[in-house]
mmCIF file of C-alpha atoms in Angstrom:
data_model
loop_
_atom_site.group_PDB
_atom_site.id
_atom_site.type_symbol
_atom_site.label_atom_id
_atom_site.label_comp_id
_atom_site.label_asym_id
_atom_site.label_seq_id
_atom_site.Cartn_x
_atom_site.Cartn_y
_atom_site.Cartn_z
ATOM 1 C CA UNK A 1188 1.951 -13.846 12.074
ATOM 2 C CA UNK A 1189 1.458 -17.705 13.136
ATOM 3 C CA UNK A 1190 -1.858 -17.391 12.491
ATOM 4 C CA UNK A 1191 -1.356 -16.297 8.831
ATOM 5 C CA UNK A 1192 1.203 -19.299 8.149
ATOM 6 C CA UNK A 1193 -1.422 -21.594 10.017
ATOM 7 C CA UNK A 1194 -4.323 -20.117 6.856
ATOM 8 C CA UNK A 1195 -2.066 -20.842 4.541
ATOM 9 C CA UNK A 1196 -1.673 -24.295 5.305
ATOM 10 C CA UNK A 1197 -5.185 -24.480 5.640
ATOM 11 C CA UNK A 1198 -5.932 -23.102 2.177
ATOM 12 C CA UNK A 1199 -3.436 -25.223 0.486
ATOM 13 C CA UNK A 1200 -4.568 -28.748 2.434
ATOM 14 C CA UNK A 1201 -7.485 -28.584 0.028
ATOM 15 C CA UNK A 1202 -7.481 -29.674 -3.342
ATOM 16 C CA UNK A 1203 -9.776 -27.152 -5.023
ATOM 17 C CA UNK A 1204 -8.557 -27.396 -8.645
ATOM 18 C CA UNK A 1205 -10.828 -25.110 -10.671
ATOM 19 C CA UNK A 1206 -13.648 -27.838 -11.584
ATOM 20 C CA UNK A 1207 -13.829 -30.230 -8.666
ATOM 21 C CA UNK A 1208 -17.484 -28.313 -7.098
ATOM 22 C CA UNK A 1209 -16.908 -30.375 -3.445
ATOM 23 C CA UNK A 1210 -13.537 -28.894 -2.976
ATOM 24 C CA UNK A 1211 -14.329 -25.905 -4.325
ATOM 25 C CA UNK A 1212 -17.450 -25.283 -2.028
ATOM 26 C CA UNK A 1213 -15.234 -26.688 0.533
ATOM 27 C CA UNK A 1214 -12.621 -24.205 0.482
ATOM 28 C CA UNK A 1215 -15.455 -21.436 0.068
ATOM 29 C CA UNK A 1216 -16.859 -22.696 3.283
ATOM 30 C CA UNK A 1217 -13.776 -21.941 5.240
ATOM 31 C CA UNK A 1218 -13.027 -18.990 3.943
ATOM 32 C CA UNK A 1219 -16.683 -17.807 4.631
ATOM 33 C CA UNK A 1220 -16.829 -19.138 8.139
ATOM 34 C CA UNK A 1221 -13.159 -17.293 8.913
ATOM 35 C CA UNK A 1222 -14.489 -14.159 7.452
ATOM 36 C CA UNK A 1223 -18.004 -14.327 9.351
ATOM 37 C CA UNK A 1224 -15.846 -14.761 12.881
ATOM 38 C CA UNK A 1225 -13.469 -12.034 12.290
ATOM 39 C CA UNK A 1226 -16.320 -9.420 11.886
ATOM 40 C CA UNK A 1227 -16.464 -8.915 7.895
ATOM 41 C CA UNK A 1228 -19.046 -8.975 5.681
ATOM 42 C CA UNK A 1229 -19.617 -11.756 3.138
ATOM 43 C CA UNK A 1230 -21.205 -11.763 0.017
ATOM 44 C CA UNK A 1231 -21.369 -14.883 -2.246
ATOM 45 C CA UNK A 1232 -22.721 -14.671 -5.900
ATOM 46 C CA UNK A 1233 -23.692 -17.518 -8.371
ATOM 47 C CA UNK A 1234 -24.197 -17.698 -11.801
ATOM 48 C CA UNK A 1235 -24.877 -19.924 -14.404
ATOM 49 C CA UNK A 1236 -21.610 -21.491 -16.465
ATOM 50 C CA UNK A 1237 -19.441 -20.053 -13.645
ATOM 51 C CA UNK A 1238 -17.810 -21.234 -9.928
ATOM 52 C CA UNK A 1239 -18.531 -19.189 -7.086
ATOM 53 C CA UNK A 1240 -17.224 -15.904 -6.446
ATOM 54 C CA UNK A 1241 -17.016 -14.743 -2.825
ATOM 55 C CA UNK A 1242 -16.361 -10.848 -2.009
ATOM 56 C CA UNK A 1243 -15.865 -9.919 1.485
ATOM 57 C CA UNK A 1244 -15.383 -6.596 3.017
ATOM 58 C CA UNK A 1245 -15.361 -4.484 5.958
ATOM 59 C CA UNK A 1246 -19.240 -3.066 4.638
ATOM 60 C CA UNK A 1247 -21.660 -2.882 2.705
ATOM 61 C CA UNK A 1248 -21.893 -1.613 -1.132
ATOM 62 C CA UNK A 1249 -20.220 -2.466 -3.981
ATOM 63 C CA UNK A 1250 -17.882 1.149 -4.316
ATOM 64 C CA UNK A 1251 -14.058 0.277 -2.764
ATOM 65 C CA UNK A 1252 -11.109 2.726 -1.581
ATOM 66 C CA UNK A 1253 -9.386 -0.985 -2.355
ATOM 67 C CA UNK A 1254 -10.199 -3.640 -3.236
ATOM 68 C CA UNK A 1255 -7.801 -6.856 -3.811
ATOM 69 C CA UNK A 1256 -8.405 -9.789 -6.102
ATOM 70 C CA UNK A 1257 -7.297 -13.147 -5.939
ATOM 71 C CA UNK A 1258 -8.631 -16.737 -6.676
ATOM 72 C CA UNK A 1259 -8.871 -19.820 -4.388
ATOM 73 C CA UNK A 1260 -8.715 -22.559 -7.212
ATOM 74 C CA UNK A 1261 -5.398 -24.482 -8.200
ATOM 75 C CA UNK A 1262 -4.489 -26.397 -11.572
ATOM 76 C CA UNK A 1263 -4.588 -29.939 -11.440
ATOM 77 C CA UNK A 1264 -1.820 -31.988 -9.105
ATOM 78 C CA UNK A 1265 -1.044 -35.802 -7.225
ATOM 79 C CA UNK A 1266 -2.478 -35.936 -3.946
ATOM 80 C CA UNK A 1267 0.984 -35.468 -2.265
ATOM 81 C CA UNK A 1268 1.269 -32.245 -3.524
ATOM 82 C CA UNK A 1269 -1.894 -31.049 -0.985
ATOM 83 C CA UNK A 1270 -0.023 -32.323 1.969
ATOM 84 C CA UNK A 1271 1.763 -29.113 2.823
ATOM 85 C CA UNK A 1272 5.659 -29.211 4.093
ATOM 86 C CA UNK A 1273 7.608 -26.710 5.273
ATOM 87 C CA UNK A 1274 11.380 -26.453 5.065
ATOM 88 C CA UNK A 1275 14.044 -23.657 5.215
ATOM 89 C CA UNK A 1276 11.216 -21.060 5.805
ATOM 90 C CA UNK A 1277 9.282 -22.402 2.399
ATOM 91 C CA UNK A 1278 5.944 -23.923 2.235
ATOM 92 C CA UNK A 1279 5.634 -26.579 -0.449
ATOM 93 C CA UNK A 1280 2.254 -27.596 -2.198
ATOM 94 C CA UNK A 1281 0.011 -26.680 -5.159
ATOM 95 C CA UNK A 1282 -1.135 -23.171 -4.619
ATOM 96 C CA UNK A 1283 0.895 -21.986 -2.061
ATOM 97 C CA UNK A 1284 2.403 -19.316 -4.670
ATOM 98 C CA UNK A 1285 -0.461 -19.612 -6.898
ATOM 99 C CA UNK A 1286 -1.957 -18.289 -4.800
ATOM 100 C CA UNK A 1287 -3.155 -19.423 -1.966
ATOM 101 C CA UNK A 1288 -0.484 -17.614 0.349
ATOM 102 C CA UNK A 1289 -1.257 -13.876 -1.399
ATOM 103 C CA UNK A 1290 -5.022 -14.678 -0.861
ATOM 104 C CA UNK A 1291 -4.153 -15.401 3.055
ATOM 105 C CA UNK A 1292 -2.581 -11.776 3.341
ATOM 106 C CA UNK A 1293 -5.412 -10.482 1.633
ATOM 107 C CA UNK A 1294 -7.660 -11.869 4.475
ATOM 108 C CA UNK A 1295 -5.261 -11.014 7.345
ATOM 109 C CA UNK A 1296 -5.417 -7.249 5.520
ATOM 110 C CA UNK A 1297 -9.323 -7.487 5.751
ATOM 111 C CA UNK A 1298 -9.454 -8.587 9.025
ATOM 112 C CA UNK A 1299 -6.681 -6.112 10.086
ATOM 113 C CA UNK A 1300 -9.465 -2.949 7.978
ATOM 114 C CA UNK A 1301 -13.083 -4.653 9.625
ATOM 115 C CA UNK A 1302 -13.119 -1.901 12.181
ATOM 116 C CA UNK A 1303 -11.090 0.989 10.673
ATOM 117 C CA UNK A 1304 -12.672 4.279 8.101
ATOM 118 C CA UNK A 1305 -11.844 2.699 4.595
ATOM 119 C CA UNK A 1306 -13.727 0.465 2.183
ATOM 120 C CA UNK A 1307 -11.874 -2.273 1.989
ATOM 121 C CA UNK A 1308 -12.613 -5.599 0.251
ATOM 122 C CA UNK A 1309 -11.013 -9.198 -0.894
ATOM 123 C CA UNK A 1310 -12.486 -10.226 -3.723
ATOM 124 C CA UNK A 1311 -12.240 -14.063 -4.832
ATOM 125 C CA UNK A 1312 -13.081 -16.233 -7.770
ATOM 126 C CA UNK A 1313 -12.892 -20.087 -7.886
ATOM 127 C CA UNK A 1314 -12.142 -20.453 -12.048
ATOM 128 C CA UNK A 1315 -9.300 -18.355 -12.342
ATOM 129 C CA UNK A 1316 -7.240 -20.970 -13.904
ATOM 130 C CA UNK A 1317 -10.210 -22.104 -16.764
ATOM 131 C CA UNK A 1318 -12.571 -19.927 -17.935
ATOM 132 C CA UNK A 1319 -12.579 -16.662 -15.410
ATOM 133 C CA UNK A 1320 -16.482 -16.816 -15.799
ATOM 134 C CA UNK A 1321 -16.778 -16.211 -12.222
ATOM 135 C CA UNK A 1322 -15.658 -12.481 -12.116
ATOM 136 C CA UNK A 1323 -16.681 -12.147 -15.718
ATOM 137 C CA UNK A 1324 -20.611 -12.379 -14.997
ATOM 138 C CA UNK A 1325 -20.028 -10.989 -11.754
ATOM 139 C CA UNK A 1326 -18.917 -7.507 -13.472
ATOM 140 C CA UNK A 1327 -21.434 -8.107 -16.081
ATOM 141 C CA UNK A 1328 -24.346 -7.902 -13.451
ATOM 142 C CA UNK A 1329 -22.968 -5.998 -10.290
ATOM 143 C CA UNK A 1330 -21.125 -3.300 -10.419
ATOM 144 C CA UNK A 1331 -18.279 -3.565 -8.691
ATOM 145 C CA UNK A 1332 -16.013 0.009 -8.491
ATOM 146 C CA UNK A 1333 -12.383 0.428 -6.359
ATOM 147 C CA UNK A 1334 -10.402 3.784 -6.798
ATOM 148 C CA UNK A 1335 -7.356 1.448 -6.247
ATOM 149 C CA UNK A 1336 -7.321 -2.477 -7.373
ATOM 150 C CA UNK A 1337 -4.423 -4.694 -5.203
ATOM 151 C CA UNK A 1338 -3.645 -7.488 -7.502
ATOM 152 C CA UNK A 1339 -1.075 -10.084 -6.101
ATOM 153 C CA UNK A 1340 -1.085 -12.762 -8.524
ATOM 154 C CA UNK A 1341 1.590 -10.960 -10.315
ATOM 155 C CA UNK A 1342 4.986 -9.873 -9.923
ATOM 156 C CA UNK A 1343 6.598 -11.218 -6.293
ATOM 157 C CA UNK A 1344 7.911 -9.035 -3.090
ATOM 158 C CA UNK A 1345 10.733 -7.238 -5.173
ATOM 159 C CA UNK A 1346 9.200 -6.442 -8.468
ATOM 160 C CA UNK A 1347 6.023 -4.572 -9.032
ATOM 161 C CA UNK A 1348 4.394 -4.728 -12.658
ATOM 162 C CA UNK A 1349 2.549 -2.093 -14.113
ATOM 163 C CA UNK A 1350 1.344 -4.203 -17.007
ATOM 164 C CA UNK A 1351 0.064 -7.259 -18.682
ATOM 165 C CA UNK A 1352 -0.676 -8.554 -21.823
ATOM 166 C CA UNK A 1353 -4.026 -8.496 -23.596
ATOM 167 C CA UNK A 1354 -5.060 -12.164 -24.126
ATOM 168 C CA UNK A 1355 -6.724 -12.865 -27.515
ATOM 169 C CA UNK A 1356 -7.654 -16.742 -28.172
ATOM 170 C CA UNK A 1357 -8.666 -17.218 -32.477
ATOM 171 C CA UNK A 1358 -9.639 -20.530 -34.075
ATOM 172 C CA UNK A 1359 -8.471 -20.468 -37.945
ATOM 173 C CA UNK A 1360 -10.145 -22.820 -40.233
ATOM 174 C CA UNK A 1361 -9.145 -24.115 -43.866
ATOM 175 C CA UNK A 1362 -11.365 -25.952 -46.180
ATOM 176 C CA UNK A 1363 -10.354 -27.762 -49.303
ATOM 177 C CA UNK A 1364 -11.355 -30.487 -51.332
ATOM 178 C CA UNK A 1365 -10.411 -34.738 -50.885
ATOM 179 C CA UNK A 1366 -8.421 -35.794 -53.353
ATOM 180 C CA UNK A 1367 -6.116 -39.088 -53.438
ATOM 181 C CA UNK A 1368 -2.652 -37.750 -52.236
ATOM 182 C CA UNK A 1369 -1.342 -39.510 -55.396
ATOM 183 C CA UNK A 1370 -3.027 -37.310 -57.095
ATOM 184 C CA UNK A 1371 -2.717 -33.951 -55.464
ATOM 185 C CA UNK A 1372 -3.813 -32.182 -58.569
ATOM 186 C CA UNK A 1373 -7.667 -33.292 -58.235
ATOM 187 C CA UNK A 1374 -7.780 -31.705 -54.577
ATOM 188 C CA UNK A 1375 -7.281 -28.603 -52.507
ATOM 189 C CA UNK A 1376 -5.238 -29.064 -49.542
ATOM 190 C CA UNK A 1377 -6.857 -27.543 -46.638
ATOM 191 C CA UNK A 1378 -3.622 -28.006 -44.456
ATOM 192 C CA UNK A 1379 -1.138 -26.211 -46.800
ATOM 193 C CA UNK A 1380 -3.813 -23.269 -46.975
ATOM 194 C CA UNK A 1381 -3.778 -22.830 -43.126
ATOM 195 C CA UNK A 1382 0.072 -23.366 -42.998
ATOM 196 C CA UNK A 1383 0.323 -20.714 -45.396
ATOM 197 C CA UNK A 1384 -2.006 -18.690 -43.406
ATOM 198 C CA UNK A 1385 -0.413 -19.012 -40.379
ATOM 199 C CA UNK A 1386 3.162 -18.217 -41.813
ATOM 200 C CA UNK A 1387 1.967 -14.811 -43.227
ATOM 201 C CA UNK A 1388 0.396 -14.205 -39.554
ATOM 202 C CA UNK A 1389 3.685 -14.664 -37.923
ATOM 203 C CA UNK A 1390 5.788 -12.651 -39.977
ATOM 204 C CA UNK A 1391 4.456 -9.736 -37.798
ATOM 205 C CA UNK A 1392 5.302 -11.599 -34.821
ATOM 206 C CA UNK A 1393 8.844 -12.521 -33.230
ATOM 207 C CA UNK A 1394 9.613 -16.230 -33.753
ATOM 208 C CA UNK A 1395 10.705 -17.425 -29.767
ATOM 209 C CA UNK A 1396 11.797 -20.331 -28.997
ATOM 210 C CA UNK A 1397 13.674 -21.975 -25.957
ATOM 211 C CA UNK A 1398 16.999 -22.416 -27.372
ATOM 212 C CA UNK A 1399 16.219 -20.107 -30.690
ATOM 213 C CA UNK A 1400 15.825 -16.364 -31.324
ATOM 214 C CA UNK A 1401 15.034 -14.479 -27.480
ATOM 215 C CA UNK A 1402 13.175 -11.665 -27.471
ATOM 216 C CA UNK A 1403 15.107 -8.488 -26.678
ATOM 217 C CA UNK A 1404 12.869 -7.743 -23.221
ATOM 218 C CA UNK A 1405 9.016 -9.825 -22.637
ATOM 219 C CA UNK A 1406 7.331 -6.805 -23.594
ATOM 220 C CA UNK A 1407 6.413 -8.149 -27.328
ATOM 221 C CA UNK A 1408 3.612 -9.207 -29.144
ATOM 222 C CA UNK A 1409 3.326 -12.894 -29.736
ATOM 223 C CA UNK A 1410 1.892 -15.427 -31.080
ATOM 224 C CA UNK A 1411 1.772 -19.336 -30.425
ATOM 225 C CA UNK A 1412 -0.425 -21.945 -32.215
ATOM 226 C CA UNK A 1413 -1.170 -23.761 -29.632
ATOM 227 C CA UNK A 1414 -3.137 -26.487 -31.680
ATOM 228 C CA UNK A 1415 -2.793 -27.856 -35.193
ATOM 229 C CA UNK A 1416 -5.794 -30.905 -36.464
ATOM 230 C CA UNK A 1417 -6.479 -32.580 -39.344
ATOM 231 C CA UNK A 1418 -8.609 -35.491 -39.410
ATOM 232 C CA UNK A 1419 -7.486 -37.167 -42.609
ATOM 233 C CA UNK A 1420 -5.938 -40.286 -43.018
ATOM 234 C CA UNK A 1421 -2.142 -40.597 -44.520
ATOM 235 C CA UNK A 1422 -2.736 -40.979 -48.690
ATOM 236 C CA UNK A 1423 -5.512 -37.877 -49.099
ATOM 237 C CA UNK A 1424 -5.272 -34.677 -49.602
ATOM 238 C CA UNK A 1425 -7.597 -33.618 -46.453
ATOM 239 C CA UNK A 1426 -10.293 -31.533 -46.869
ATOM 240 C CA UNK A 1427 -10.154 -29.923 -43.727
ATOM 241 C CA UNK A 1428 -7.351 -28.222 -41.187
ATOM 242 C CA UNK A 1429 -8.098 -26.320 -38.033
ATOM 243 C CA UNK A 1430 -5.799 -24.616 -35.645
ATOM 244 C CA UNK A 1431 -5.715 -22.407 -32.276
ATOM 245 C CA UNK A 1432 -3.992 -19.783 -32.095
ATOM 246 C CA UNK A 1433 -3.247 -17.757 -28.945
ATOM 247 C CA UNK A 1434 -1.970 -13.706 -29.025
ATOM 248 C CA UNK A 1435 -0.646 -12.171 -25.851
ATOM 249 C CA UNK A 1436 -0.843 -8.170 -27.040
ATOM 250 C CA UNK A 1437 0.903 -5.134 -25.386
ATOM 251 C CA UNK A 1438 -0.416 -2.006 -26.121
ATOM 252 C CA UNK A 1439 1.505 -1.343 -29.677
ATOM 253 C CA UNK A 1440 -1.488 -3.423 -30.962
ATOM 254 C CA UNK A 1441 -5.303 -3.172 -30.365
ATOM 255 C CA UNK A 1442 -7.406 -5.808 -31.267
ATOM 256 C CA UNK A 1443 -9.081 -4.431 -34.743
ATOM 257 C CA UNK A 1444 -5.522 -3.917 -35.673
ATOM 258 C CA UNK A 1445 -5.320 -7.504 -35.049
ATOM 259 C CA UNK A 1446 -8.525 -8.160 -36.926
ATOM 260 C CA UNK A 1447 -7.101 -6.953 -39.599
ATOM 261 C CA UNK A 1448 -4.550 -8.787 -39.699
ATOM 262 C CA UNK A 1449 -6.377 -11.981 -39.419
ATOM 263 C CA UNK A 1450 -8.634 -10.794 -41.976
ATOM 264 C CA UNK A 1451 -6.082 -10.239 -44.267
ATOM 265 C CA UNK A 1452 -4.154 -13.137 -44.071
ATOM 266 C CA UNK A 1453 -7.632 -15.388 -44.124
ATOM 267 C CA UNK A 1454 -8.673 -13.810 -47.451
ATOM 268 C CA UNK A 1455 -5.374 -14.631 -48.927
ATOM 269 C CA UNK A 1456 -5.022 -17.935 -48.477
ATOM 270 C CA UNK A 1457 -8.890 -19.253 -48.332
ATOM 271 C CA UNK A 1458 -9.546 -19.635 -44.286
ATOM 272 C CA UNK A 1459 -11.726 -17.888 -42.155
ATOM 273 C CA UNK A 1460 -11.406 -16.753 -38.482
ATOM 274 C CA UNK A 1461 -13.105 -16.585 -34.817
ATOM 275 C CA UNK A 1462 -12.273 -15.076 -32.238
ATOM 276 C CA UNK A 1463 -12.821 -17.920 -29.150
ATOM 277 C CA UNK A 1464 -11.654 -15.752 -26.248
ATOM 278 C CA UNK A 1465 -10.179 -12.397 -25.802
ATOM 279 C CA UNK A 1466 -10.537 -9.511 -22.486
ATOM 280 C CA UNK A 1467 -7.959 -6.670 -22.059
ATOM 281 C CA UNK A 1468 -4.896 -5.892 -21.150
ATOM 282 C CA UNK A 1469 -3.276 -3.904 -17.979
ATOM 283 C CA UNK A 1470 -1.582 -0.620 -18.852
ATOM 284 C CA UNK A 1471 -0.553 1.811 -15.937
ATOM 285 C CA UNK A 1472 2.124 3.877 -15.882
ATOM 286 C CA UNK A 1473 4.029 3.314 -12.411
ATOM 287 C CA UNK A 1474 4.189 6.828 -12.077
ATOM 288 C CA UNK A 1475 0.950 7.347 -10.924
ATOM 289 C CA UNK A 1476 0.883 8.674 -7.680
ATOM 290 C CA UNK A 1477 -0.826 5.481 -5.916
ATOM 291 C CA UNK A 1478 1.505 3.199 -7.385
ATOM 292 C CA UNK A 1479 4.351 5.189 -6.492
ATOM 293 C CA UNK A 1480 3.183 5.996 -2.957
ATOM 294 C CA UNK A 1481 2.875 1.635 -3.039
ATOM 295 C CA UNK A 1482 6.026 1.880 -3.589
ATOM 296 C CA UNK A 1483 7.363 3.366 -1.387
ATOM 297 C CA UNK A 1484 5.922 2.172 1.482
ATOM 298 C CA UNK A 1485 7.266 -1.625 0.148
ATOM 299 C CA UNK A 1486 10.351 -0.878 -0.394
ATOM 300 C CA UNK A 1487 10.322 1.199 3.662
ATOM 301 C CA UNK A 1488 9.130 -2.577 4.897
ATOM 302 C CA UNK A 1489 11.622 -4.656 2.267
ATOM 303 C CA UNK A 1490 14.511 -2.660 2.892
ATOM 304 C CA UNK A 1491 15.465 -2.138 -0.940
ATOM 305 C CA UNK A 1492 13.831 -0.646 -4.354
ATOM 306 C CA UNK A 1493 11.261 -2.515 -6.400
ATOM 307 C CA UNK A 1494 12.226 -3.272 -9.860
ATOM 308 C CA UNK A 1495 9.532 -2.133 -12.134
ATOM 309 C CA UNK A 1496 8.488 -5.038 -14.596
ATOM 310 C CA UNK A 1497 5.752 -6.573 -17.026
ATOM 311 C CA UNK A 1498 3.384 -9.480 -16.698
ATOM 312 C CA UNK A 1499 2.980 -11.548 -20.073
ATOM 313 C CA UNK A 1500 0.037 -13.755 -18.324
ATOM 314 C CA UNK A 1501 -3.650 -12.441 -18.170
ATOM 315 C CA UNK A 1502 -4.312 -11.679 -14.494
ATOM 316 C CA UNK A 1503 -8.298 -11.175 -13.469
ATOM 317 C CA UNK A 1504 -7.732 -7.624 -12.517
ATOM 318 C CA UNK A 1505 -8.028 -6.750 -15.902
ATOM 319 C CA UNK A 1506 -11.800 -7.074 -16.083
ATOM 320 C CA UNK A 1507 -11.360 -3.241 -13.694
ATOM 321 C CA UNK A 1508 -8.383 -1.867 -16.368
ATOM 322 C CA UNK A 1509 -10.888 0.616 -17.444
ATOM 323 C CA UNK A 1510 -12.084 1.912 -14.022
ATOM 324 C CA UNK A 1511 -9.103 1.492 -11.681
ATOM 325 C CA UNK A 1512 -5.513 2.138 -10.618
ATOM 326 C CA UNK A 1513 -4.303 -1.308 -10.833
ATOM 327 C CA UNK A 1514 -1.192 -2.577 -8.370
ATOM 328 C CA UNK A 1515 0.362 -5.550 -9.032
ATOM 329 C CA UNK A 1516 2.729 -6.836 -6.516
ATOM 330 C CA UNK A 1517 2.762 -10.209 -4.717
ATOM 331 C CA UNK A 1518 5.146 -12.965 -2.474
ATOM 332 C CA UNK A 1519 8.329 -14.474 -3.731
ATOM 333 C CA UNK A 1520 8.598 -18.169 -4.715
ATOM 334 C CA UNK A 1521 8.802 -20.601 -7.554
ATOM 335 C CA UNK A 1522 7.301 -23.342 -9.638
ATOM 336 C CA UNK A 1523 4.020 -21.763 -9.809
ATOM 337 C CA UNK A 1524 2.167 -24.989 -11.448
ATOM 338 C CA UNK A 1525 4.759 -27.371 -11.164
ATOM 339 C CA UNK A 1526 5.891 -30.230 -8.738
ATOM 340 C CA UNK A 1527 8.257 -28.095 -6.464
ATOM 341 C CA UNK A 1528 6.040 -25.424 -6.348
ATOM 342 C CA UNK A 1529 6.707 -23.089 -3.104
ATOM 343 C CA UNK A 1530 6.265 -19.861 -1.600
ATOM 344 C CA UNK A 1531 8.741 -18.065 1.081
ATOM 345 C CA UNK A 1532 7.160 -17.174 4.302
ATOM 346 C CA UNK A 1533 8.595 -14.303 5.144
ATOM 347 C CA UNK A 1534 7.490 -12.813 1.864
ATOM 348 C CA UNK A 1535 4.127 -13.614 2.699
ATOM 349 C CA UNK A 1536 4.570 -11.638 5.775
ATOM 350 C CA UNK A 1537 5.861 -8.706 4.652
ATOM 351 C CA UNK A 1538 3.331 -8.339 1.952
ATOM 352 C CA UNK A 1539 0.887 -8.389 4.530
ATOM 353 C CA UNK A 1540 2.838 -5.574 6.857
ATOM 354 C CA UNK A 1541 2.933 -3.319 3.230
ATOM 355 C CA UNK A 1542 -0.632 -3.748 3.003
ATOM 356 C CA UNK A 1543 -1.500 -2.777 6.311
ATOM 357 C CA UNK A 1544 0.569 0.370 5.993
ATOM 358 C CA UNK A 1545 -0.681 1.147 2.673
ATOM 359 C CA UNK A 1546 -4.399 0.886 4.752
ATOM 360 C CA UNK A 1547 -3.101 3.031 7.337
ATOM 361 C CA UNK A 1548 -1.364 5.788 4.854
ATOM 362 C CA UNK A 1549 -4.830 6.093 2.515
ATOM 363 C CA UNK A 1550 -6.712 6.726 5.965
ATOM 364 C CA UNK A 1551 -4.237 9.030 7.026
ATOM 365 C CA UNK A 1552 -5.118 11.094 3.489
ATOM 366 C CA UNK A 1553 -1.388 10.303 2.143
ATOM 367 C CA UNK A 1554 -2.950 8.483 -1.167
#
């Protein structure tokens, strides 16, 4: 298990936010070369508008018993927070929960499968935290099939999620008429349009706010405008407004529901719509009888039950919704993105141990 601590500090000693290319080759270089010694097979694709995306195995073909995903880039940090420390049985640094430490068990799991009858694989992308063009083109122009998907950049060592929300990005625009704002008569006020537009939008969605109105449990629709521009001046009536808008779904609401919705409100008050970004959402039902065989093998190793919970962030595994059983479970820590982020060793190790016995049980013909 030294060795797996000794990866992670590895992983998290370089800076690979998503966007820096020499860290980010840098970091695919080691995790290729560690691969290549242990005995697994690596594949590396490339595609235009996207970062790498490396997907390593214990053979050939693109059809998985499992398969995990991860990603190797981090958000944006100082320099101090790449030189890793450890203290009371924590590592501290960007991406050590997010998710650098998951995506060392991964490997350890890999290397653990190389020689054993299952098709396992570790897939990883290096955009995660931007655009996710990586795995998106990779899907678009390989194949790539699992019976069972391990996602474990959601959820930590005592809760497993059996959803996530369905990310929908929409830019609104309003367009008026200039007009002197002493006379507000002579103009149409693209601003007040859009405000009007957005206010009849969020009637159908809760109204959260730190400190304000809390939402009963996470699983809700929402909606957050995210961005809000004008360029006008302060005495005319501008001409112009444009905001973002960003919709986290469950499955209560598809997206040409939502279309409609936008449609609607658009027509009303003079603005039109487009939709920037949007992919899927992640909807099992922990029931299933490879989740709850998951289960119960984690909760053997942790010694207690799993709380069953729901992811409001978009999580790459949802590009194999469609096609997979999808388990998301990962390590225990906190600050994901911020200053004091951390992850708890021993978490990382017994994520590992549940993933070698869930290896072991689906050979054994238990899953």
């Amino acid at each position: 298990m030294e060795d797996l601590v000794e990866n992670i500090l590895k992983l998290v000693k370089i800076p690979s936010i998503s966007g820096n290319k020499k860290e980010i080759e840098r970091i695919v270089k080691l995790v290729k070369d560690q691969l290549t010694e242990k005995g697994a097979t690596v594949r590396e694709f490339r595609f235009d508008g996207a970062d790498p995306v490396l997907l390593l195995s214990n053979g050939n073909g693109d059809d998985f018993d499992i398969l995990t995903v991860g990603h190797l880039d981090v958000v944006p940090a100082q320099d101090n927070l790449f030189l890793p420390r450890i203290e009371n049985g924590k590592i501290f640094a960007r991406g050590a929960l997010d998710m650098k430490a998951p995506v060392a068990a991964n490997l350890a799991a890999l290397t653990y499968a190389v020689d054993k009858n299952i098709r396992f694989g570790v897939l990883l992308t290096t955009d995660e935290e931007t655009t996710s063009n990586g795995i998106k083109m990779l899907m678009k122009h390989n194949k790539i099939t699992s019976r069972i998907v391990l996602d474990t950049d959601a959820g930590n060592l005592l809760t497993l999620c059996d959803k996530a929300k369905h990310p929908v990005s929409v830019r609104i625009v309003a367009v008026g008429e200039n007009a002197h704002s002493s006379r507000p008569w002579e103009g149409i006020n693209a601003v007040k349009h859009l405000t009007d537009c957005l206010n009849e939008l969020s009637a159908d969605f809760g109204d959260y706010e730190k400190g304000g109105q809390q939402p009963e449990n996470i699983w809700q629709d929402t909606m957050v405008i995210t961005a809000f521009n004008s360029p006008t001046t302060y005495n005319v009536v501008p001409d112009r407004a444009e905001a973002r808008v960003n919709f986290r779904l469950t499955e209560k609401i598809s997206l040409p529901e939502l279309e409609a919705k936008l449609l609607k409100a658009c027509e009303r008050h003079g603005c039109t719509y487009e939709i920037l970004l949007q992919s899927c959402g992640v909807y099992m039902n922990a029931t299933m009888p490879e989740i709850v065989a998951y289960r119960k093998i984690a909760e053997e190793i942790i010694g207690q039950q799993l709380q069953i919970s729901q992811m409001c962030g978009g999580t790459d595994a949802r590009l194999f919704a469609d096609r997979s059983i999808i388990i998301m479970h990962s390590v225990n820590g906190e600050n994901a993105h911020g200053d004091g982020e951390y992850v708890e060793i021993e978490s990382v190790k017994k994520l590992l141990e549940i993933e070698k016995k869930f290896i072991d049980t689906f050979i054994a013909g238990k899953i």
